[in-house]
Amino acid sequence: MSLLKYFQNMNIDKIIFDAIKEALVDLYNLEADEKQIQLQNTRKDFEGDITIVVFPFLRFSKKSPEATAEELGKYLLETVNVVESYNVIKGFLNLAIDKKYWLDVLQEAYSEKNYGIEFSTEKSELAMVEYSSPNTNKPLHLGHIRNNLLGYSISEILKANGKKVVKTNIVNDRGIHICKSMYAWQKWGNGKTPENSGEKGDHLVGEFYVEFDKHYKAEITELKEKGLSQDEAENQAPSILGARELLRKWEAKDEKTVELWKTMNGWVYEGFDVTYKKLGVDFDKIYYESETYLVGKDEVLRGLQEGIFYQKDDNSVWADLSKEGLDQKLLLRRDGTSVYMTQDIGTAKMRFTDYPIDKMVYVVGNEQNYHFQVLAILLDKLGFEWGKDLFHFSYGMVELPSGKMKSREGTVVDADDLVEEMVSVARDMSKELGKLETLTEEEAEKTYRMIAMGALKYFILKVDPKKNMLFNPEESIDFNGNTGPFIQYTFARIQSVLRKAKENKVDIDKELKPDSISAKEKDILKRISLFPGIVKEAGDNFSPAVIANYCYELVKEYNQFYHDHSILSETDEEKRNFRLILSASVSDVIKSGMNMLGIEMPDRM
RNA sequence: GCCCCGGUAGCUCAGCUGGAUAGAGCAACUGCCUUCUAAGCAGUAGGUCAUGGGUUCGAAUCCCGUCCGGGGUACCA
């Protein structure tokens, strides 16, 4: 049977897979499944494109690995016209695929504007991605950066996989933490505002949070010297009493308190907006905890009435999760106030009322794995059928060489500081290398920023999200090697080649001829052909790292070959044409990939 | 105590639905700017894949034990 009809639009793996399946029935009367037929890309040091592992078939062929591979190879060569030749090494059958096939891939990648990307339609699933989720009492730090970059990137990857995506942020705008900042500002603020001090709002509020902690600690020490226990001191210090008083007033909707709360949160939001903009992240819908926590409380009370939860003598409300192999979980304190879990129940309910969500994704650190395990069970118990399907995208912590980041000990890396530092390093390095001298000041500044953010984003996203990662602020981030700027740089060089081709009026829209493609060029083509599969894999596994590492491999392969080849001075017109198209396709693919990571690609650098 | 996650080159990380000789980058050392951008390219050196056992034709990858590190564990969020 001819497989020519698949030639244009079918994945080569699928063609070979089907052919092998047929072959196994013919040769050994074996109905093989996906587990038995193992296809893999042929390793660099062997000849061929696709490798079949024949060990699983030996039981049926009743022959040696070599003989089985030989027999299968012969069969495939005869029946599948894209198979050009084959060779056998031990139990491995290596197939070489016709150059025409790879050229078709290139033609497709080149002519299709969004190669490898699937767009959403009316019927597409809707995924809501929650990320960022800051508290309003302090500025964003390095940990938030990982969260924001992951959340944004995953959203883009899901979009590229044909999903409709709503990016959402739940702002933790109420509670004792913001009251601490409010108390400190009232007490020691002297009317300081972002306007009269020139400070960024979130940093200003964060300072008062630190100020609070300083006084609070001093008061505790003082009280302990007077003979109080640690516990008593912590609960009787004037500062904490003041902050709690503010929380009570806020919950009672005291006008002056609510006003101050609004004002100070407003400062923080202005500050956050600036940071978000720098990071290049955004949201379609923002929820505020002050608007959702009461909904959660109502749900818990409903659950209590329906006998899903139970109440203790002290009036606290609990869920019994022993059947699920977990513990008892508190849902309302004895004074009736809500806890974290209560709020998340409320937020979830509101979201599913607001949107027809098919998949809810929470981008939240792995220290909350237990929380989300419990949340899924509780939502399920409350009768929300989507509860158990929620997906906690759990990521590891960012560690510093000195250990954990701790706000109180001053070992945090502030997000704004880090970004500016990166930009400054990128600027200095560019100037030192004498780059971008032809650009205007404004254009150059924009490019420095792209490079700086490219370095930061790539550095964070290339690491497997679920693992903890180490960040060394002193060494900062490299601009060489497996980095964002390395990929941006190659992209910029390709743009330069394409610009010059255009200036020289080279017409690159010619038909591709299959002659004289080097093995190395074929490797690049093979890599390009993998892109749609990579996008899908990244979508299935929620993994920006898959995209990042793919881009790097492709760029490295391209660089290694084309560094020493002058494309434009190539006299063979067909060859030059091919190389230009290959270059253009490489740059399109890496741009698509890098954009999924939220990384912009500069035309010059 | 119990539960979850991790341990791969000096450092930071890939590879983990079992397949061929475990890969990159950084750092070190050696070459290459008269060639579309040297933020680059070519090369040298660097490994008991924490450890002991098991399953298998085949284990960094799967299972069990041990050690080390991180996180969680009923009124923080």
XYZ file of C-alpha atoms (C1' of nucleotides) in Angstrom:
682
model
C 0.000 0.000 0.000
C 1.289 3.422 -0.861
C 1.687 5.904 1.896
C 2.217 8.772 -0.442
C -1.059 10.371 0.503
C 0.191 10.833 4.033
C 3.258 12.497 2.738
C 2.149 16.065 3.036
C 0.426 16.342 6.316
C 1.199 13.373 8.431
C 3.677 12.940 11.152
C 6.494 10.638 10.109
C 6.308 8.696 13.368
C 2.687 7.884 12.672
C 3.484 6.679 9.167
C 6.219 4.390 10.403
C 4.200 3.256 13.377
C 1.277 2.193 11.193
C 3.592 0.499 8.752
C 5.290 -1.500 11.475
C 1.964 -2.514 12.876
C 0.992 -3.842 9.492
C 4.357 -5.525 9.056
C 4.114 -7.339 12.370
C 0.738 -8.769 11.465
C 2.045 -9.873 8.075
C 5.306 -11.315 9.296
C 4.549 -12.703 12.733
C 0.801 -12.555 12.992
C 1.293 -10.153 15.901
C -1.220 -7.490 16.876
C 1.219 -5.094 18.508
C 0.241 -2.231 20.777
C 1.897 1.103 21.409
C 4.016 -0.292 24.174
C 5.654 -2.851 21.964
C 6.384 -0.585 19.049
C 9.044 1.778 20.299
C 10.137 4.515 17.944
C 12.884 6.930 18.762
C 15.056 9.386 16.983
C 18.246 7.793 15.815
C 21.205 8.862 17.868
C 23.615 11.214 16.177
C 26.443 8.706 15.882
C 24.382 6.241 13.835
C 23.088 6.496 10.348
C 19.368 6.968 9.889
C 16.489 9.046 11.146
C 14.155 6.789 13.047
C 15.069 3.818 15.180
C 12.911 0.846 16.041
C 13.791 -1.288 19.018
C 13.070 -4.884 17.994
C 13.593 -6.669 21.320
C 9.865 -6.748 22.128
C 9.203 -8.697 18.900
C 11.675 -11.496 19.492
C 9.176 -13.655 21.301
C 7.043 -13.662 18.194
C 9.658 -13.748 15.464
C 11.549 -16.524 17.249
C 14.704 -15.235 15.614
C 17.786 -13.369 16.742
C 17.534 -9.599 17.216
C 19.643 -9.000 14.109
C 17.611 -11.319 11.916
C 14.337 -9.849 13.149
C 15.512 -6.303 12.536
C 16.805 -7.280 9.110
C 13.514 -8.895 8.162
C 11.470 -5.939 9.397
C 13.767 -3.452 7.693
C 13.464 -5.243 4.386
C 9.691 -5.310 4.660
C 9.491 -1.584 5.462
C 11.852 -0.651 2.667
C 9.634 -2.449 0.191
C 6.289 -1.208 1.458
C 6.873 2.315 2.662
C 8.068 4.727 0.050
C 9.383 7.348 2.450
C 11.844 4.808 3.766
C 14.975 5.309 1.750
C 17.236 2.737 3.368
C 17.881 0.920 6.596
C 20.661 -0.533 8.698
C 20.737 -2.873 11.636
C 22.916 -2.650 14.711
C 22.254 -5.272 17.331
C 18.563 -5.062 18.168
C 18.142 -1.645 16.661
C 16.686 -1.036 13.227
C 17.614 2.379 11.875
C 15.520 3.760 9.050
C 16.606 6.581 6.793
C 13.748 8.734 5.584
C 13.638 10.236 2.119
C 14.926 13.786 1.833
C 11.712 14.795 0.117
C 9.878 14.215 3.333
C 12.108 16.578 5.266
C 11.842 19.172 2.556
C 8.088 18.978 2.822
C 8.398 19.640 6.515
C 10.500 22.673 5.772
C 8.086 23.921 3.145
C 5.278 23.611 5.658
C 7.163 25.298 8.472
C 8.139 28.110 6.152
C 4.817 28.775 4.506
C 2.572 28.210 7.483
C 2.458 31.357 9.532
C 1.893 29.614 12.845
C 3.542 26.276 12.341
C 2.936 23.862 15.194
C 0.371 26.072 16.874
C -3.285 25.264 17.237
C -5.737 28.090 17.763
C -8.797 27.918 19.953
C -12.273 27.760 18.485
C -15.752 28.292 19.887
C -15.812 24.720 21.072
C -12.386 24.727 22.685
C -11.991 23.897 26.334
C -11.636 26.830 28.672
C -8.796 26.742 31.134
C -8.516 29.228 33.952
C -5.006 29.772 35.219
C -4.536 31.371 38.613
C -1.114 32.789 39.248
C 0.757 35.547 41.062
C -1.687 35.817 43.966
C 0.235 38.324 46.072
C -0.365 39.637 49.557
C -0.759 43.401 49.656
C 1.605 44.026 52.532
C 4.900 43.724 50.717
C 6.465 44.028 47.266
C 7.033 41.100 44.923
C 10.216 39.099 45.302
C 12.123 36.428 43.418
C 9.720 33.661 44.457
C 6.848 35.647 42.939
C 8.868 36.072 39.778
C 9.037 32.323 39.291
C 5.325 32.092 39.943
C 4.435 34.892 37.533
C 6.675 33.662 34.755
C 5.408 30.099 35.076
C 1.780 31.211 35.189
C 2.090 33.412 32.162
C 4.069 30.861 30.176
C 1.699 28.014 30.932
C -1.197 30.171 29.817
C 0.549 30.834 26.516
C 1.402 27.157 26.077
C -2.204 26.167 26.707
C -3.301 28.745 24.138
C -0.880 27.266 21.631
C -2.571 23.936 22.281
C -5.936 25.266 21.255
C -7.352 26.087 24.661
C -9.221 29.204 25.617
C -7.434 30.672 28.595
C -8.508 33.083 31.311
C -5.576 34.322 33.342
C -6.609 35.215 36.830
C -5.092 36.655 39.960
C -6.468 36.345 43.474
C -5.249 39.257 45.523
C -4.982 38.623 49.209
C -6.043 42.102 50.188
C -7.468 41.570 53.663
C -6.351 40.111 56.919
C -3.974 40.742 59.732
C -0.953 41.296 57.497
C -2.241 44.419 55.809
C -3.565 45.645 59.151
C -0.023 45.464 60.493
C 1.164 47.818 57.745
C -1.831 50.067 58.374
C -1.116 50.212 62.092
C 2.543 51.038 61.534
C 1.673 53.742 59.033
C -0.824 55.365 61.407
C 1.618 55.242 64.262
C 4.931 56.100 62.654
C 4.102 57.110 59.101
C 3.986 60.880 59.496
C 1.655 61.056 56.525
C 4.154 59.538 54.133
C 2.705 58.680 50.705
C 4.108 57.521 47.371
C 3.428 61.014 46.029
C 5.254 62.993 48.720
C 8.125 60.525 49.049
C 8.563 59.433 45.474
C 8.624 55.826 46.592
C 6.905 52.982 44.804
C 3.642 52.199 46.613
C 4.240 48.516 47.279
C 7.713 49.211 48.624
C 6.355 51.916 50.881
C 3.715 49.655 52.377
C 6.300 46.899 52.707
C 8.524 49.220 54.721
C 5.764 49.755 57.235
C 5.261 46.025 57.473
C 8.918 45.680 58.402
C 8.557 48.650 60.737
C 5.701 46.904 62.458
C 7.717 43.758 62.930
C 10.598 45.714 64.413
C 8.437 47.369 67.041
C 6.487 44.203 67.707
C 9.662 42.248 68.380
C 10.983 44.957 70.699
C 7.729 44.986 72.626
C 7.807 41.225 73.035
C 11.336 41.380 74.411
C 10.331 44.104 76.804
C 7.288 42.223 78.057
C 9.287 39.074 78.554
C 11.750 40.993 80.681
C 8.791 41.931 82.831
C 8.170 38.251 83.418
C 5.598 37.317 80.769
C 5.866 34.077 78.848
C 6.663 34.063 75.129
C 3.060 33.262 74.362
C 1.660 35.956 76.641
C 4.074 38.530 75.334
C 3.204 37.758 71.734
C -0.464 38.223 72.439
C -0.271 41.285 74.666
C 2.169 43.488 72.792
C 0.515 46.857 72.036
C 1.324 46.619 68.322
C -0.439 43.328 67.752
C -3.404 44.511 69.796
C -3.540 47.592 67.620
C -3.410 45.585 64.418
C -6.119 43.216 65.612
C -8.267 46.172 66.566
C -7.926 47.446 63.017
C -8.937 44.041 61.634
C -12.027 44.030 63.838
C -12.918 47.549 62.738
C -12.382 46.588 59.113
C -14.692 43.597 59.407
C -17.251 45.875 61.090
C -16.890 48.171 58.055
C -15.636 51.107 60.114
C -15.502 53.978 57.648
C -12.122 55.427 58.549
C -10.443 52.040 58.669
C -11.876 50.942 55.340
C -10.761 54.229 53.867
C -7.175 53.749 55.023
C -7.271 50.148 53.831
C -8.411 51.259 50.401
C -5.774 53.951 50.213
C -2.878 51.754 51.193
C -3.975 48.851 49.000
C -4.297 51.371 46.184
C -0.644 52.300 46.577
C 0.287 48.655 46.452
C -1.732 48.015 43.291
C -0.043 50.898 41.519
C 3.292 49.426 42.487
C 2.318 45.907 41.421
C 1.115 47.174 38.065
C 4.552 48.580 37.356
C 6.226 45.300 38.284
C 3.781 43.214 36.277
C 4.369 45.415 33.286
C 8.124 45.005 33.579
C 7.710 41.259 33.831
C 5.390 41.325 30.845
C 2.579 39.460 32.576
C -1.085 40.351 32.671
C -4.473 39.093 33.826
C -7.926 38.825 32.308
C -9.747 38.821 35.622
C -8.695 39.795 39.101
C -10.402 38.487 42.209
C -10.011 40.089 45.613
C -10.184 38.024 48.704
C -12.192 40.726 50.438
C -14.920 39.897 47.926
C -14.722 36.122 48.116
C -14.103 35.195 51.740
C -17.727 35.608 52.793
C -18.861 33.360 49.949
C -16.529 30.702 51.327
C -17.930 31.130 54.807
C -21.454 30.647 53.485
C -20.409 27.477 51.706
C -18.860 26.082 54.845
C -21.993 26.879 56.831
C -24.077 25.183 54.159
C -21.816 22.157 54.447
C -22.311 22.207 58.200
C -26.096 22.284 57.808
C -25.991 19.445 55.311
C -23.921 17.381 57.683
C -20.825 17.339 55.472
C -18.823 19.126 58.159
C -19.109 19.108 61.928
C -18.848 21.596 64.769
C -16.886 21.232 67.971
C -17.998 22.409 71.402
C -15.963 25.587 71.038
C -17.960 26.416 67.852
C -15.091 25.815 65.435
C -16.106 24.040 62.217
C -14.171 21.062 60.862
C -14.046 18.587 58.025
C -13.298 14.971 58.783
C -10.984 13.642 56.090
C -9.984 10.430 57.813
C -11.812 8.385 55.190
C -9.555 9.932 52.585
C -6.554 9.034 54.684
C -6.030 12.593 55.857
C -6.581 14.443 59.108
C -9.213 16.750 60.500
C -9.233 20.137 58.798
C -10.300 23.410 60.388
C -12.643 25.529 58.254
C -13.932 28.203 60.637
C -12.194 29.331 63.791
C -14.021 29.284 67.106
C -14.691 33.012 66.747
C -16.346 32.287 63.396
C -13.646 33.874 61.256
C -12.507 32.183 58.086
C -9.166 30.555 57.339
C -7.211 30.219 54.110
C -9.133 27.120 53.049
C -12.481 28.827 53.568
C -11.456 31.643 51.282
C -10.264 29.325 48.560
C -13.593 27.534 48.590
C -15.363 30.859 48.116
C -13.045 31.957 45.342
C -13.461 28.658 43.513
C -17.224 28.894 43.684
C -17.267 32.444 42.338
C -14.993 31.522 39.467
C -17.109 28.638 38.332
C -20.162 30.856 38.529
C -18.445 33.499 36.419
C -16.945 31.256 33.723
C -17.676 27.909 32.042
C -14.367 26.493 33.254
C -13.295 23.083 31.986
C -9.930 23.063 33.684
C -8.865 25.062 36.705
C -5.131 25.449 37.150
C -3.584 26.845 40.326
C 0.004 28.006 40.018
C 1.064 27.835 43.643
C 4.262 26.727 45.360
C 4.795 23.138 46.446
C 4.621 24.001 50.128
C 0.882 24.016 49.533
C 0.547 20.550 48.036
C -1.407 19.406 51.045
C -3.683 22.426 50.925
C -4.747 21.680 47.378
C -5.173 18.002 48.013
C -7.616 18.961 50.749
C -9.287 21.698 48.687
C -10.088 19.215 45.916
C -11.707 16.839 48.392
C -13.686 19.571 50.132
C -15.058 21.003 46.890
C -16.039 17.514 45.867
C -17.800 16.960 49.187
C -19.650 20.247 48.772
C -21.089 18.879 45.565
C -19.019 20.734 42.963
C -18.340 18.091 40.380
C -15.311 19.997 39.073
C -13.687 19.958 42.485
C -11.626 16.845 42.137
C -10.411 17.859 38.688
C -8.649 20.996 39.794
C -4.982 20.974 38.936
C -2.391 22.281 41.319
C 0.572 23.345 39.227
C 3.086 22.907 41.985
C 6.503 24.462 41.618
C 9.602 24.378 43.766
C 11.147 27.146 45.738
C 13.825 29.506 44.570
C 16.753 29.164 46.905
C 19.659 31.497 47.416
C 23.227 30.356 48.065
C 22.751 31.541 51.635
C 19.651 29.382 52.018
C 15.988 30.275 52.055
C 14.707 33.720 51.318
C 13.332 35.338 54.434
C 11.744 38.750 54.328
C 12.477 39.511 57.934
C 16.141 38.681 57.668
C 16.631 40.815 54.614
C 17.598 37.855 52.438
C 14.865 38.421 49.870
C 15.674 39.413 46.335
C 13.295 42.194 45.410
C 11.682 41.773 41.990
C 12.075 45.398 40.899
C 15.688 45.586 42.025
C 16.524 42.383 40.222
C 14.977 43.511 36.954
C 16.780 46.838 37.023
C 20.051 45.152 37.874
C 19.632 42.813 34.915
C 18.916 45.707 32.574
C 21.937 47.540 33.808
C 24.185 44.534 33.250
C 22.760 44.001 29.770
C 23.338 47.656 28.931
C 26.930 47.668 30.160
C 27.741 44.473 28.342
C 26.204 45.662 25.074
C 28.159 48.872 25.229
C 31.352 47.081 26.047
C 30.888 44.785 23.073
C 30.082 47.771 20.921
C 26.634 46.525 19.984
C 23.579 48.504 18.996
C 25.585 51.626 18.201
C 23.517 52.300 15.109
C 20.270 52.390 17.045
C 18.679 55.407 18.677
C 18.951 55.704 22.435
C 15.324 54.716 22.818
C 15.529 51.656 20.575
C 18.719 50.512 22.249
C 17.167 50.874 25.700
C 14.222 48.780 24.586
C 16.595 46.096 23.348
C 18.633 46.066 26.586
C 15.391 45.438 28.411
C 14.444 42.600 26.049
C 17.811 40.976 26.567
C 17.738 41.417 30.327
C 14.250 39.975 30.614
C 15.116 37.239 28.148
C 17.999 36.212 30.370
C 15.921 36.276 33.553
C 12.900 34.519 32.102
C 14.847 31.837 30.314
C 17.003 31.192 33.359
C 13.948 30.532 35.469
C 11.772 28.756 32.928
C 14.359 26.318 31.603
C 14.408 24.551 34.946
C 11.880 21.803 35.616
C 9.137 23.661 37.531
C 8.637 21.046 40.191
C 12.224 21.161 41.318
C 13.676 23.658 43.720
C 16.164 25.865 41.972
C 19.170 27.831 43.046
C 19.591 31.463 42.156
C 22.892 33.182 42.752
C 22.325 36.957 42.677
C 26.027 37.736 42.826
C 26.914 35.822 39.714
C 23.587 37.069 38.456
C 22.551 35.547 35.199
C 24.685 34.582 32.271
C 24.303 35.982 28.820
C 26.384 33.164 27.350
C 25.717 29.489 26.894
C 22.302 27.956 27.442
C 20.586 31.278 27.979
C 17.854 33.466 26.592
C 20.275 35.964 25.068
C 22.095 33.189 23.202
C 18.828 32.290 21.483
C 17.923 35.931 20.941
C 21.340 36.517 19.473
C 20.977 33.765 16.908
C 17.540 35.079 16.044
C 18.946 38.574 15.543
C 21.692 37.225 13.286
C 19.161 35.416 11.141
C 17.132 38.610 10.835
C 20.279 40.310 9.676
C 20.833 37.684 6.989
C 17.255 38.002 5.829
C 17.508 41.798 5.743
C 20.602 41.607 3.593
C 19.017 39.060 1.302
C 16.165 41.448 0.809
C 18.523 44.354 0.131
C 20.269 42.245 -2.463
C 16.887 41.431 -3.933
C 17.337 37.713 -3.425
C 14.057 36.001 -4.116
C 13.636 33.290 -1.519
C 10.144 32.158 -2.419
C 11.253 29.469 -4.789
C 10.450 25.844 -4.783
C 12.753 23.703 -2.727
C 14.918 21.161 -4.518
C 16.117 18.126 -2.667
C 19.698 18.180 -3.852
C 22.782 18.554 -1.754
C 21.399 18.756 1.715
C 24.092 17.987 4.216
C 23.561 15.579 7.087
C 23.804 18.453 9.515
C 21.150 20.403 7.654
C 18.925 17.386 7.728
C 19.358 17.265 11.510
C 18.085 20.819 11.672
C 15.111 19.868 9.498
C 14.390 16.911 11.737
C 14.455 19.173 14.729
C 12.028 21.577 13.082
C 9.698 18.711 12.307
C 9.517 17.933 16.024
C 8.183 21.360 16.971
C 4.441 20.566 16.794
C 5.021 17.532 18.981
C 7.050 19.582 21.434
C 4.281 22.151 21.756
C 1.840 19.368 22.484
C 4.138 17.727 24.982
C 4.641 21.037 26.787
C 0.862 21.485 26.881
C 0.210 18.001 28.216
C 2.858 18.303 30.890
C 2.465 22.010 31.653
C 6.131 22.440 30.998
C 7.783 25.634 29.788
C 11.089 23.840 30.327
C 10.338 21.503 27.417
C 9.930 24.491 25.105
C 13.021 26.227 26.458
C 15.280 23.237 26.030
C 13.945 22.566 22.562
C 14.698 26.130 21.459
C 18.199 25.841 22.802
C 18.891 22.543 21.036
C 17.601 23.898 17.748
C 19.571 27.108 17.975
C 22.716 25.294 18.968
C 22.406 22.923 16.040
C 21.796 25.824 13.687
C 24.705 27.838 15.019
C 27.114 24.953 14.838
C 26.459 24.499 11.189
C 25.869 27.982 9.892
C 28.559 29.713 11.792
C 31.136 28.769 9.194
C 28.870 28.896 6.164
C 28.334 32.139 4.428
C 24.802 31.889 3.167
C 24.658 35.006 1.030
C 27.866 34.429 -0.813
C 26.771 30.948 -1.810
C 26.958 30.813 -5.605
C 24.657 27.863 -6.066
C 21.314 29.604 -6.176
C 19.273 26.592 -5.122
C 21.500 25.963 -2.180
C 21.373 29.580 -1.088
C 17.616 29.537 -1.468
C 17.361 26.440 0.666
C 19.574 27.880 3.348
C 17.643 31.115 3.517
C 14.385 29.272 3.866
C 15.870 27.014 6.492
C 17.154 30.040 8.408
C 13.842 31.827 8.165
C 12.036 28.743 9.420
C 14.408 28.300 12.319
C 13.845 31.884 13.357
C 10.055 31.506 13.061
C 10.037 28.396 15.184
C 12.241 29.778 17.927
C 10.230 32.966 17.977
C 7.032 30.974 18.461
C 8.657 28.939 21.192
C 10.246 31.851 22.989
C 7.018 33.820 22.840
C 5.375 30.979 24.733
C 7.905 31.716 27.446
C 7.001 35.379 27.307
C 10.371 36.245 25.803
C 10.550 38.908 23.121
C 12.968 38.531 20.235
C 15.020 41.547 19.124
C 15.818 42.041 15.429
C 19.254 43.324 16.316
C 21.486 42.875 19.288
C 6.637 10.345 64.458
C 3.791 10.271 59.836
C 3.126 12.065 54.595
C 5.150 14.324 49.952
C 9.366 15.846 46.836
C 14.500 15.811 45.516
C 20.037 13.715 45.254
C 23.302 13.071 37.667
C 30.693 16.479 36.153
C 33.814 21.498 40.862
C 28.931 24.751 40.013
C 23.882 25.349 37.517
C 20.875 22.077 34.975
C 19.023 18.330 30.738
C 18.082 13.132 30.141
C 13.488 9.606 33.898
C 6.177 6.368 29.782
C 13.326 1.096 30.679
C 17.175 0.741 25.091
C 23.019 1.815 21.697
C 29.223 4.909 24.201
C 24.902 9.419 30.392
C 24.468 15.271 27.650
C 24.666 20.893 27.703
C 26.247 25.505 29.867
C 29.441 27.879 33.512
C 34.310 27.694 35.613
C 39.750 25.764 33.672
C 42.939 25.028 29.453
C 44.024 25.355 23.604
C 42.854 27.383 18.857
C 39.653 30.822 15.485
C 37.513 37.995 14.302
C 39.892 40.483 6.172
C 34.298 35.674 5.714
C 25.871 37.330 6.487
C 26.815 40.034 14.170
C 33.107 36.598 18.198
C 26.674 37.694 23.327
C 29.804 33.142 18.476
C 32.519 28.527 16.643
C 36.061 24.270 17.102
C 38.752 21.390 20.702
C 41.016 19.344 25.730
C 39.896 17.928 30.587
C 36.113 16.641 34.083
C 31.069 10.880 36.035
C 31.235 4.375 41.310
C 24.077 8.825 37.821
C 23.845 9.451 46.860
C 24.122 4.143 48.497
C 22.818 -1.325 48.985
C 19.701 -4.885 46.926
C 15.697 -6.547 43.365
C 12.940 -6.991 38.473
C 14.763 -7.345 33.101
C 17.842 -9.548 27.199
C 18.862 -4.366 28.905
C 18.256 0.293 34.738
C 20.335 7.241 35.681
C 15.111 5.784 34.400
C 10.777 0.841 37.540
C 10.337 -1.644 42.887
C 12.241 -2.180 48.142
C 15.808 -0.734 52.076
C 19.477 2.951 53.921
C 21.836 7.842 54.087
C 21.610 13.139 53.027
C 18.677 17.667 51.753
C 13.873 20.359 51.282
C 8.631 20.887 52.297
C 4.011 19.724 54.871
C 1.560 17.952 59.189
C -5.795 20.719 63.144
C -7.294 27.692 64.641
C -0.636 31.688 59.525
C -1.768 32.823 54.408
